[in-house]
PDB file of C-alpha atoms and ligand atoms in Angstrom:
ATOM      1  CA  UNK A   1     144.925  20.745  69.796  1.00  0.00           C
ATOM      2  CA  UNK A   2     143.517  22.832  72.504  1.00  0.00           C
ATOM      3  CA  UNK A   3     142.980  26.000  70.493  1.00  0.00           C
ATOM      4  CA  UNK A   4     142.861  29.565  71.387  1.00  0.00           C
ATOM      5  CA  UNK A   5     139.142  31.028  71.882  1.00  0.00           C
ATOM      6  CA  UNK A   6     137.793  34.340  70.608  1.00  0.00           C
ATOM      7  CA  UNK A   7     134.148  35.459  70.474  1.00  0.00           C
ATOM      8  CA  UNK A   8     131.962  34.703  67.251  1.00  0.00           C
ATOM      9  CA  UNK A   9     130.226  37.932  66.546  1.00  0.00           C
ATOM     10  CA  UNK A  10     130.519  41.351  68.143  1.00  0.00           C
ATOM     11  CA  UNK A  11     128.054  42.104  70.795  1.00  0.00           C
ATOM     12  CA  UNK A  12     127.150  45.494  72.259  1.00  0.00           C
ATOM     13  CA  UNK A  13     125.910  46.584  75.770  1.00  0.00           C
ATOM     14  CA  UNK A  14     125.371  49.795  77.944  1.00  0.00           C
ATOM     15  CA  UNK A  15     125.282  50.303  81.376  1.00  0.00           C
ATOM     16  CA  UNK A  16     126.954  52.848  83.879  1.00  0.00           C
ATOM     17  CA  UNK A  17     130.276  53.399  84.990  1.00  0.00           C
ATOM     18  CA  UNK A  18     131.031  52.857  88.805  1.00  0.00           C
ATOM     19  CA  UNK A  19     133.259  56.004  89.022  1.00  0.00           C
ATOM     20  CA  UNK A  20     131.454  58.699  87.094  1.00  0.00           C
ATOM     21  CA  UNK A  21     127.914  57.399  86.762  1.00  0.00           C
ATOM     22  CA  UNK A  22     127.776  58.165  83.406  1.00  0.00           C
ATOM     23  CA  UNK A  23     126.427  56.018  80.527  1.00  0.00           C
ATOM     24  CA  UNK A  24     128.964  53.682  78.921  1.00  0.00           C
ATOM     25  CA  UNK A  25     128.600  51.747  75.727  1.00  0.00           C
ATOM     26  CA  UNK A  26     130.681  48.646  75.494  1.00  0.00           C
ATOM     27  CA  UNK A  27     131.463  46.623  72.292  1.00  0.00           C
ATOM     28  CA  UNK A  28     132.959  43.163  72.532  1.00  0.00           C
ATOM     29  CA  UNK A  29     134.690  42.217  69.283  1.00  0.00           C
ATOM     30  CA  UNK A  30     136.212  39.058  67.928  1.00  0.00           C
ATOM     31  CA  UNK A  31     140.046  39.105  67.565  1.00  0.00           C
ATOM     32  CA  UNK A  32     142.819  36.981  65.819  1.00  0.00           C
ATOM     33  CA  UNK A  33     145.078  34.506  67.484  1.00  0.00           C
ATOM     34  CA  UNK A  34     147.705  36.003  69.932  1.00  0.00           C
ATOM     35  CA  UNK A  35     145.843  39.491  70.248  1.00  0.00           C
ATOM     36  CA  UNK A  36     145.047  38.838  73.927  1.00  0.00           C
ATOM     37  CA  UNK A  37     142.662  41.164  75.593  1.00  0.00           C
ATOM     38  CA  UNK A  38     142.662  44.535  74.250  1.00  0.00           C
ATOM     39  CA  UNK A  39     140.678  47.460  75.550  1.00  0.00           C
ATOM     40  CA  UNK A  40     139.846  50.317  72.960  1.00  0.00           C
ATOM     41  CA  UNK A  41     139.175  53.711  74.041  1.00  0.00           C
ATOM     42  CA  UNK A  42     136.880  55.114  71.293  1.00  0.00           C
ATOM     43  CA  UNK A  43     136.105  58.233  73.148  1.00  0.00           C
ATOM     44  CA  UNK A  44     139.587  59.458  71.876  1.00  0.00           C
ATOM     45  CA  UNK A  45     140.439  60.770  68.761  1.00  0.00           C
ATOM     46  CA  UNK A  46     142.603  58.755  67.400  1.00  0.00           C
ATOM     47  CA  UNK A  47     141.365  55.790  69.620  1.00  0.00           C
ATOM     48  CA  UNK A  48     143.657  54.200  72.201  1.00  0.00           C
ATOM     49  CA  UNK A  49     144.492  50.758  72.647  1.00  0.00           C
ATOM     50  CA  UNK A  50     145.135  49.375  76.048  1.00  0.00           C
ATOM     51  CA  UNK A  51     146.400  45.847  76.134  1.00  0.00           C
ATOM     52  CA  UNK A  52     145.872  43.832  79.305  1.00  0.00           C
ATOM     53  CA  UNK A  53     149.213  43.238  80.831  1.00  0.00           C
ATOM     54  CA  UNK A  54     150.192  42.223  84.366  1.00  0.00           C
ATOM     55  CA  UNK A  55     152.748  45.290  84.644  1.00  0.00           C
ATOM     56  CA  UNK A  56     150.058  48.031  83.536  1.00  0.00           C
ATOM     57  CA  UNK A  57     147.834  47.670  86.693  1.00  0.00           C
ATOM     58  CA  UNK A  58     147.522  50.436  88.735  1.00  0.00           C
ATOM     59  CA  UNK A  59     145.259  52.328  91.178  1.00  0.00           C
ATOM     60  CA  UNK A  60     143.721  49.193  92.901  1.00  0.00           C
ATOM     61  CA  UNK A  61     142.163  51.062  95.648  1.00  0.00           C
ATOM     62  CA  UNK A  62     138.492  51.073  94.347  1.00  0.00           C
ATOM     63  CA  UNK A  63     138.912  48.622  91.354  1.00  0.00           C
ATOM     64  CA  UNK A  64     141.588  47.426  88.916  1.00  0.00           C
ATOM     65  CA  UNK A  65     142.619  50.281  86.299  1.00  0.00           C
ATOM     66  CA  UNK A  66     145.293  49.347  83.609  1.00  0.00           C
ATOM     67  CA  UNK A  67     147.009  51.827  81.335  1.00  0.00           C
ATOM     68  CA  UNK A  68     149.127  52.038  78.058  1.00  0.00           C
ATOM     69  CA  UNK A  69     152.607  53.329  77.286  1.00  0.00           C
ATOM     70  CA  UNK A  70     151.029  56.750  76.665  1.00  0.00           C
ATOM     71  CA  UNK A  71     149.151  56.863  80.165  1.00  0.00           C
ATOM     72  CA  UNK A  72     145.587  56.305  78.668  1.00  0.00           C
ATOM     73  CA  UNK A  73     143.734  54.341  81.123  1.00  0.00           C
ATOM     74  CA  UNK A  74     140.844  52.076  81.611  1.00  0.00           C
ATOM     75  CA  UNK A  75     139.162  51.061  84.874  1.00  0.00           C
ATOM     76  CA  UNK A  76     136.927  48.690  86.390  1.00  0.00           C
ATOM     77  CA  UNK A  77     138.407  45.820  84.332  1.00  0.00           C
ATOM     78  CA  UNK A  78     138.345  43.003  86.526  1.00  0.00           C
ATOM     79  CA  UNK A  79     134.772  41.622  86.519  1.00  0.00           C
ATOM     80  CA  UNK A  80     135.064  41.461  82.526  1.00  0.00           C
ATOM     81  CA  UNK A  81     138.359  39.847  82.935  1.00  0.00           C
ATOM     82  CA  UNK A  82     136.900  37.187  85.374  1.00  0.00           C
ATOM     83  CA  UNK A  83     134.184  36.208  82.994  1.00  0.00           C
ATOM     84  CA  UNK A  84     136.735  35.862  80.220  1.00  0.00           C
ATOM     85  CA  UNK A  85     139.036  33.707  82.396  1.00  0.00           C
ATOM     86  CA  UNK A  86     135.945  31.409  83.255  1.00  0.00           C
ATOM     87  CA  UNK A  87     135.040  30.949  79.569  1.00  0.00           C
ATOM     88  CA  UNK A  88     138.661  30.857  78.704  1.00  0.00           C
ATOM     89  CA  UNK A  89     138.542  33.583  76.073  1.00  0.00           C
ATOM     90  CA  UNK A  90     142.100  34.149  75.054  1.00  0.00           C
ATOM     91  CA  UNK A  91     141.482  37.125  72.254  1.00  0.00           C
ATOM     92  CA  UNK A  92     138.877  39.816  72.291  1.00  0.00           C
ATOM     93  CA  UNK A  93     138.680  43.633  71.660  1.00  0.00           C
ATOM     94  CA  UNK A  94     136.706  45.654  74.319  1.00  0.00           C
ATOM     95  CA  UNK A  95     135.656  48.832  72.677  1.00  0.00           C
ATOM     96  CA  UNK A  96     134.382  51.469  75.264  1.00  0.00           C
ATOM     97  CA  UNK A  97     133.524  54.950  74.937  1.00  0.00           C
ATOM     98  CA  UNK A  98     134.528  56.014  78.300  1.00  0.00           C
ATOM     99  CA  UNK A  99     137.500  55.575  80.817  1.00  0.00           C
ATOM    100  CA  UNK A 100     135.735  52.749  82.641  1.00  0.00           C
ATOM    101  CA  UNK A 101     133.745  49.741  81.785  1.00  0.00           C
ATOM    102  CA  UNK A 102     130.098  49.504  82.728  1.00  0.00           C
ATOM    103  CA  UNK A 103     129.752  48.134  86.426  1.00  0.00           C
ATOM    104  CA  UNK A 104     126.436  46.252  85.327  1.00  0.00           C
ATOM    105  CA  UNK A 105     125.069  44.438  88.489  1.00  0.00           C
ATOM    106  CA  UNK A 106     128.782  44.255  90.178  1.00  0.00           C
ATOM    107  CA  UNK A 107     129.269  40.689  89.312  1.00  0.00           C
ATOM    108  CA  UNK A 108     130.746  38.818  86.091  1.00  0.00           C
ATOM    109  CA  UNK A 109     127.346  37.275  85.420  1.00  0.00           C
ATOM    110  CA  UNK A 110     126.140  39.998  82.967  1.00  0.00           C
ATOM    111  CA  UNK A 111     129.366  39.587  81.208  1.00  0.00           C
ATOM    112  CA  UNK A 112     129.089  35.957  80.851  1.00  0.00           C
ATOM    113  CA  UNK A 113     125.747  36.151  79.501  1.00  0.00           C
ATOM    114  CA  UNK A 114     127.113  38.804  76.960  1.00  0.00           C
ATOM    115  CA  UNK A 115     129.816  36.545  75.686  1.00  0.00           C
ATOM    116  CA  UNK A 116     127.678  33.397  75.435  1.00  0.00           C
ATOM    117  CA  UNK A 117     125.263  35.249  73.129  1.00  0.00           C
ATOM    118  CA  UNK A 118     127.957  36.374  71.153  1.00  0.00           C
ATOM    119  CA  UNK A 119     129.044  32.649  70.859  1.00  0.00           C
ATOM    120  CA  UNK A 120     132.465  31.394  71.634  1.00  0.00           C
ATOM    121  CA  UNK A 121     134.755  30.399  68.400  1.00  0.00           C
ATOM    122  CA  UNK A 122     137.997  28.455  68.470  1.00  0.00           C
ATOM    123  CA  UNK A 123     140.922  29.772  66.522  1.00  0.00           C
ATOM    124  CA  UNK A 124     143.370  27.250  64.808  1.00  0.00           C
ATOM    125  CA  UNK A 125     146.304  28.358  66.968  1.00  0.00           C
ATOM    126  CA  UNK A 126     147.462  26.481  70.277  1.00  0.00           C
ATOM    127  CA  UNK A 127     146.306  27.777  73.441  1.00  0.00           C
ATOM    128  CA  UNK A 128     149.087  28.646  75.828  1.00  0.00           C
ATOM    129  CA  UNK A 129     148.548  27.910  79.786  1.00  0.00           C
ATOM    130  CA  UNK A 130     150.724  29.179  82.559  1.00  0.00           C
ATOM    131  CA  UNK A 131     151.583  26.156  84.132  1.00  0.00           C
ATOM    132  CA  UNK A 132     152.990  26.640  87.975  1.00  0.00           C
ATOM    133  CA  UNK A 133     156.167  24.475  88.475  1.00  0.00           C
ATOM    134  CA  UNK A 134     157.305  25.808  91.889  1.00  0.00           C
ATOM    135  CA  UNK A 135     155.534  27.642  94.702  1.00  0.00           C
ATOM    136  CA  UNK A 136     155.567  31.394  94.383  1.00  0.00           C
ATOM    137  CA  UNK A 137     154.340  33.708  97.409  1.00  0.00           C
ATOM    138  CA  UNK A 138     153.801  37.287  97.830  1.00  0.00           C
ATOM    139  CA  UNK A 139     152.716  38.902 101.527  1.00  0.00           C
ATOM    140  CA  UNK A 140     151.581  42.379 102.438  1.00  0.00           C
ATOM    141  CA  UNK A 141     151.122  42.892 106.318  1.00  0.00           C
ATOM    142  CA  UNK A 142     148.987  39.953 107.573  1.00  0.00           C
ATOM    143  CA  UNK A 143     147.712  39.107 104.043  1.00  0.00           C
ATOM    144  CA  UNK A 144     149.473  36.493 101.521  1.00  0.00           C
ATOM    145  CA  UNK A 145     148.784  34.860  98.503  1.00  0.00           C
ATOM    146  CA  UNK A 146     150.706  31.825  96.560  1.00  0.00           C
ATOM    147  CA  UNK A 147     150.336  29.851  93.392  1.00  0.00           C
ATOM    148  CA  UNK A 148     151.466  26.311  93.846  1.00  0.00           C
ATOM    149  CA  UNK A 149     151.914  23.509  91.349  1.00  0.00           C
ATOM    150  CA  UNK A 150     148.443  21.585  90.760  1.00  0.00           C
ATOM    151  CA  UNK A 151     147.198  19.720  87.878  1.00  0.00           C
ATOM    152  CA  UNK A 152     144.219  21.581  87.417  1.00  0.00           C
ATOM    153  CA  UNK A 153     142.836  24.837  88.652  1.00  0.00           C
ATOM    154  CA  UNK A 154     142.037  25.308  92.267  1.00  0.00           C
ATOM    155  CA  UNK A 155     141.567  28.153  94.613  1.00  0.00           C
ATOM    156  CA  UNK A 156     141.876  27.849  98.482  1.00  0.00           C
ATOM    157  CA  UNK A 157     140.696  31.233  99.488  1.00  0.00           C
ATOM    158  CA  UNK A 158     140.270  32.727 103.118  1.00  0.00           C
ATOM    159  CA  UNK A 159     138.745  36.021 103.851  1.00  0.00           C
ATOM    160  CA  UNK A 160     138.538  37.328 107.490  1.00  0.00           C
ATOM    161  CA  UNK A 161     135.946  40.155 108.186  1.00  0.00           C
ATOM    162  CA  UNK A 162     135.198  41.183 111.666  1.00  0.00           C
ATOM    163  CA  UNK A 163     131.752  42.256 110.513  1.00  0.00           C
ATOM    164  CA  UNK A 164     128.622  40.712 112.165  1.00  0.00           C
ATOM    165  CA  UNK A 165     127.006  40.010 109.041  1.00  0.00           C
ATOM    166  CA  UNK A 166     130.177  38.788 107.017  1.00  0.00           C
ATOM    167  CA  UNK A 167     131.543  36.638 109.899  1.00  0.00           C
ATOM    168  CA  UNK A 168     128.334  34.872 109.961  1.00  0.00           C
ATOM    169  CA  UNK A 169     128.729  33.648 106.291  1.00  0.00           C
ATOM    170  CA  UNK A 170     131.416  31.165 105.155  1.00  0.00           C
ATOM    171  CA  UNK A 171     134.795  32.775 105.228  1.00  0.00           C
ATOM    172  CA  UNK A 172     136.894  29.632 103.850  1.00  0.00           C
ATOM    173  CA  UNK A 173     136.410  27.353 101.068  1.00  0.00           C
ATOM    174  CA  UNK A 174     138.252  25.346  98.281  1.00  0.00           C
ATOM    175  CA  UNK A 175     136.717  25.280  94.930  1.00  0.00           C
ATOM    176  CA  UNK A 176     138.321  22.855  92.454  1.00  0.00           C
ATOM    177  CA  UNK A 177     137.186  24.116  88.906  1.00  0.00           C
ATOM    178  CA  UNK A 178     137.446  20.522  87.754  1.00  0.00           C
ATOM    179  CA  UNK A 179     134.193  19.697  89.809  1.00  0.00           C
ATOM    180  CA  UNK A 180     132.795  23.357  90.130  1.00  0.00           C
ATOM    181  CA  UNK A 181     131.583  25.537  87.549  1.00  0.00           C
ATOM    182  CA  UNK A 182     132.934  28.839  87.644  1.00  0.00           C
ATOM    183  CA  UNK A 183     129.657  30.261  85.934  1.00  0.00           C
ATOM    184  CA  UNK A 184     127.269  28.683  88.385  1.00  0.00           C
ATOM    185  CA  UNK A 185     129.371  28.943  91.570  1.00  0.00           C
ATOM    186  CA  UNK A 186     131.202  32.222  91.378  1.00  0.00           C
ATOM    187  CA  UNK A 187     130.137  34.540  88.311  1.00  0.00           C
ATOM    188  CA  UNK A 188     126.836  35.788  90.073  1.00  0.00           C
ATOM    189  CA  UNK A 189     128.824  37.013  93.085  1.00  0.00           C
ATOM    190  CA  UNK A 190     128.570  40.788  93.652  1.00  0.00           C
ATOM    191  CA  UNK A 191     130.823  43.262  94.944  1.00  0.00           C
ATOM    192  CA  UNK A 192     130.188  44.717  98.472  1.00  0.00           C
ATOM    193  CA  UNK A 193     130.648  47.663 100.385  1.00  0.00           C
ATOM    194  CA  UNK A 194     129.623  49.666 103.434  1.00  0.00           C
ATOM    195  CA  UNK A 195     126.707  52.159 103.124  1.00  0.00           C
ATOM    196  CA  UNK A 196     128.522  54.665 105.212  1.00  0.00           C
ATOM    197  CA  UNK A 197     131.807  54.442 102.820  1.00  0.00           C
ATOM    198  CA  UNK A 198     129.615  54.764  99.793  1.00  0.00           C
ATOM    199  CA  UNK A 199     127.924  57.982 101.391  1.00  0.00           C
ATOM    200  CA  UNK A 200     131.328  59.378 102.067  1.00  0.00           C
ATOM    201  CA  UNK A 201     132.390  58.361  98.580  1.00  0.00           C
ATOM    202  CA  UNK A 202     129.445  60.212  96.865  1.00  0.00           C
ATOM    203  CA  UNK A 203     130.062  63.395  98.883  1.00  0.00           C
ATOM    204  CA  UNK A 204     133.557  63.446  97.789  1.00  0.00           C
ATOM    205  CA  UNK A 205     132.338  62.641  93.809  1.00  0.00           C
ATOM    206  CA  UNK A 206     133.667  59.097  93.786  1.00  0.00           C
ATOM    207  CA  UNK A 207     131.682  56.005  93.050  1.00  0.00           C
ATOM    208  CA  UNK A 208     128.960  58.160  91.750  1.00  0.00           C
ATOM    209  CA  UNK A 209     127.597  54.963  90.049  1.00  0.00           C
ATOM    210  CA  UNK A 210     127.559  52.928  93.044  1.00  0.00           C
ATOM    211  CA  UNK A 211     124.331  51.913  94.178  1.00  0.00           C
ATOM    212  CA  UNK A 212     122.466  48.762  95.295  1.00  0.00           C
ATOM    213  CA  UNK A 213     121.569  47.920  91.610  1.00  0.00           C
ATOM    214  CA  UNK A 214     125.516  46.913  91.533  1.00  0.00           C
ATOM    215  CA  UNK A 215     126.597  46.145  95.004  1.00  0.00           C
ATOM    216  CA  UNK A 216     125.623  44.439  97.977  1.00  0.00           C
ATOM    217  CA  UNK A 217     125.464  47.246 100.720  1.00  0.00           C
ATOM    218  CA  UNK A 218     125.934  46.726 104.394  1.00  0.00           C
ATOM    219  CA  UNK A 219     125.476  48.698 107.403  1.00  0.00           C
ATOM    220  CA  UNK A 220     126.744  47.880 110.813  1.00  0.00           C
ATOM    221  CA  UNK A 221     124.236  44.991 111.326  1.00  0.00           C
ATOM    222  CA  UNK A 222     122.605  43.825 108.023  1.00  0.00           C
ATOM    223  CA  UNK A 223     122.400  43.454 104.348  1.00  0.00           C
ATOM    224  CA  UNK A 224     120.484  46.610 103.095  1.00  0.00           C
ATOM    225  CA  UNK A 225     119.480  45.107  99.543  1.00  0.00           C
ATOM    226  CA  UNK A 226     116.002  43.902  99.701  1.00  0.00           C
ATOM    227  CA  UNK A 227     116.557  41.076  97.727  1.00  0.00           C
ATOM    228  CA  UNK A 228     119.422  39.637  99.929  1.00  0.00           C
ATOM    229  CA  UNK A 229     122.493  37.564  98.963  1.00  0.00           C
ATOM    230  CA  UNK A 230     122.455  35.517  95.871  1.00  0.00           C
ATOM    231  CA  UNK A 231     124.531  32.975  97.467  1.00  0.00           C
ATOM    232  CA  UNK A 232     125.059  32.460 101.333  1.00  0.00           C
ATOM    233  CA  UNK A 233     128.994  32.905 100.785  1.00  0.00           C
ATOM    234  CA  UNK A 234     128.832  35.815  98.304  1.00  0.00           C
ATOM    235  CA  UNK A 235     131.199  38.039  99.800  1.00  0.00           C
ATOM    236  CA  UNK A 236     133.968  35.085  99.922  1.00  0.00           C
ATOM    237  CA  UNK A 237     133.139  34.187  96.295  1.00  0.00           C
ATOM    238  CA  UNK A 238     133.287  37.788  95.063  1.00  0.00           C
ATOM    239  CA  UNK A 239     136.698  37.927  96.213  1.00  0.00           C
ATOM    240  CA  UNK A 240     137.385  34.766  94.499  1.00  0.00           C
ATOM    241  CA  UNK A 241     135.769  36.229  91.157  1.00  0.00           C
ATOM    242  CA  UNK A 242     138.175  39.341  91.704  1.00  0.00           C
ATOM    243  CA  UNK A 243     141.055  37.175  92.177  1.00  0.00           C
ATOM    244  CA  UNK A 244     140.488  35.054  88.972  1.00  0.00           C
ATOM    245  CA  UNK A 245     140.159  38.117  86.930  1.00  0.00           C
ATOM    246  CA  UNK A 246     143.142  39.978  88.494  1.00  0.00           C
ATOM    247  CA  UNK A 247     145.380  36.948  87.770  1.00  0.00           C
ATOM    248  CA  UNK A 248     143.932  36.564  84.016  1.00  0.00           C
ATOM    249  CA  UNK A 249     145.332  40.085  83.238  1.00  0.00           C
ATOM    250  CA  UNK A 250     148.638  38.273  82.291  1.00  0.00           C
ATOM    251  CA  UNK A 251     146.562  36.792  79.273  1.00  0.00           C
ATOM    252  CA  UNK A 252     146.798  33.021  80.080  1.00  0.00           C
ATOM    253  CA  UNK A 253     144.934  30.536  82.053  1.00  0.00           C
ATOM    254  CA  UNK A 254     146.819  29.345  85.097  1.00  0.00           C
ATOM    255  CA  UNK A 255     147.262  25.526  85.642  1.00  0.00           C
ATOM    256  CA  UNK A 256     147.960  25.651  89.392  1.00  0.00           C
ATOM    257  CA  UNK A 257     146.417  26.482  92.829  1.00  0.00           C
ATOM    258  CA  UNK A 258     146.024  29.854  94.188  1.00  0.00           C
ATOM    259  CA  UNK A 259     145.920  29.485  98.113  1.00  0.00           C
ATOM    260  CA  UNK A 260     145.131  33.124  99.524  1.00  0.00           C
ATOM    261  CA  UNK A 261     144.430  34.829 102.660  1.00  0.00           C
ATOM    262  CA  UNK A 262     142.697  38.244 102.643  1.00  0.00           C
ATOM    263  CA  UNK A 263     144.061  39.275  99.300  1.00  0.00           C
ATOM    264  CA  UNK A 264     142.494  41.982  97.328  1.00  0.00           C
ATOM    265  CA  UNK A 265     143.345  43.509  93.754  1.00  0.00           C
ATOM    266  CA  UNK A 266     146.763  44.985  95.062  1.00  0.00           C
ATOM    267  CA  UNK A 267     148.235  41.704  96.355  1.00  0.00           C
ATOM    268  CA  UNK A 268     146.806  39.644  93.445  1.00  0.00           C
ATOM    269  CA  UNK A 269     148.511  41.808  90.934  1.00  0.00           C
ATOM    270  CA  UNK A 270     151.758  41.742  93.152  1.00  0.00           C
ATOM    271  CA  UNK A 271     151.320  37.881  92.585  1.00  0.00           C
ATOM    272  CA  UNK A 272     150.933  37.867  89.205  1.00  0.00           C
ATOM    273  CA  UNK A 273     153.634  40.374  88.556  1.00  0.00           C
ATOM    274  CA  UNK A 274     156.055  38.153  90.799  1.00  0.00           C
ATOM    275  CA  UNK A 275     155.315  35.037  88.784  1.00  0.00           C
ATOM    276  CA  UNK A 276     155.777  36.463  85.660  1.00  0.00           C
ATOM    277  CA  UNK A 277     159.219  37.783  86.594  1.00  0.00           C
ATOM    278  CA  UNK A 278     160.346  34.345  88.384  1.00  0.00           C
ATOM    279  CA  UNK A 279     160.668  32.388  85.257  1.00  0.00           C
ATOM    280  CA  UNK A 280     161.856  29.429  87.027  1.00  0.00           C
ATOM    281  CA  UNK A 281     158.093  29.130  88.696  1.00  0.00           C
ATOM    282  CA  UNK A 282     156.304  28.478  85.530  1.00  0.00           C
ATOM    283  CA  UNK A 283     156.455  27.552  82.090  1.00  0.00           C
ATOM    284  CA  UNK A 284     154.027  27.677  78.913  1.00  0.00           C
ATOM    285  CA  UNK A 285     152.115  24.675  78.010  1.00  0.00           C
ATOM    286  CA  UNK A 286     149.671  23.784  75.427  1.00  0.00           C
ATOM    287  CA  UNK A 287     147.758  20.374  74.861  1.00  0.00           C
ATOM    288  CA  UNK A 288     146.989  18.086  72.355  1.00  0.00           C
ATOM    289  CA  UNK A 289     143.811  16.732  73.341  1.00  0.00           C
ATOM    290  CA  UNK A 290     140.787  17.643  75.611  1.00  0.00           C
ATOM    291  CA  UNK A 291     141.870  14.507  77.886  1.00  0.00           C
ATOM    292  CA  UNK A 292     145.266  15.825  78.861  1.00  0.00           C
ATOM    293  CA  UNK A 293     144.146  19.324  79.284  1.00  0.00           C
ATOM    294  CA  UNK A 294     143.940  19.679  83.239  1.00  0.00           C
ATOM    295  CA  UNK A 295     141.399  22.619  83.095  1.00  0.00           C
ATOM    296  CA  UNK A 296     137.906  22.360  81.798  1.00  0.00           C
ATOM    297  CA  UNK A 297     136.065  25.446  80.403  1.00  0.00           C
ATOM    298  CA  UNK A 298     132.587  25.714  79.231  1.00  0.00           C
ATOM    299  CA  UNK A 299     132.480  23.932  75.761  1.00  0.00           C
ATOM    300  CA  UNK A 300     132.444  26.563  72.847  1.00  0.00           C
ATOM    301  CA  UNK A 301     129.636  24.548  71.497  1.00  0.00           C
ATOM    302  CA  UNK A 302     127.312  25.386  74.474  1.00  0.00           C
ATOM    303  CA  UNK A 303     127.069  28.949  73.075  1.00  0.00           C
ATOM    304  CA  UNK A 304     123.526  29.997  72.100  1.00  0.00           C
ATOM    305  CA  UNK A 305     124.357  30.786  68.394  1.00  0.00           C
TER     306      UNK A 305
HETATM  307 ZN1   ZN B 401     135.064  42.939  92.391  1.00  0.00          ZN
END
């Protein structure tokens, strides 16, 4: 039986929040089967749990924010969600002493490192995948995204930025995660933005934690970060990283293909909600042996302890 996963032991990390720029402490804790991903605001008395759910996502202008039924919110969840998707972790408690997760370096890589140092543990309960059985599509202006049946997990992603730096990099790729590693190919891609937007936001008390420490900053003609890009196609890969995280807020790994044109957090979430509401387009499946499982994740036994 392919089993659900959690982490072996708790791990703690501190960083700054993107929105307020304050120090945030985050503790990742193991959780039993069928818990899912639960964010816990320990800055509140009593603390408040915010389970990751497709229909609790809001405010997608700067990042992905989710809320519980009492209206308690947690922001900037998408890069951790992407790391959890990449490692196939089903159950975890994410404690934070703020209303946002630490932004870290703007990629999923520090979360991958943290999860791998906690160690991955299997739980004796079958892992449930969402298998796409019929194509579902959402559109918004000229943007669109589809989930199609596919025996594996593949992403066919296109961005179309009319900016001299981004348009010189690859804007379309197909990544099949049977032959490509999420950790190597995707997880290190940082978020990006324009310096003039960042300056404008700072002047309006927004994105106070945003800097070249946690984003690739662009002006009209070039990348401003002295270290340059981590991948030649880092912009495209970050959009893929975001989409993988956004789709994982449904709590299950998807067996299928994402085909997307210029999508972002809002449309990714619309796709996930459309999918979950259209039950004729998918089914839950579980697998008996690794050989029949169409998705490969990092082996839990590769973890460092
Ligand atoms: Zn992002």
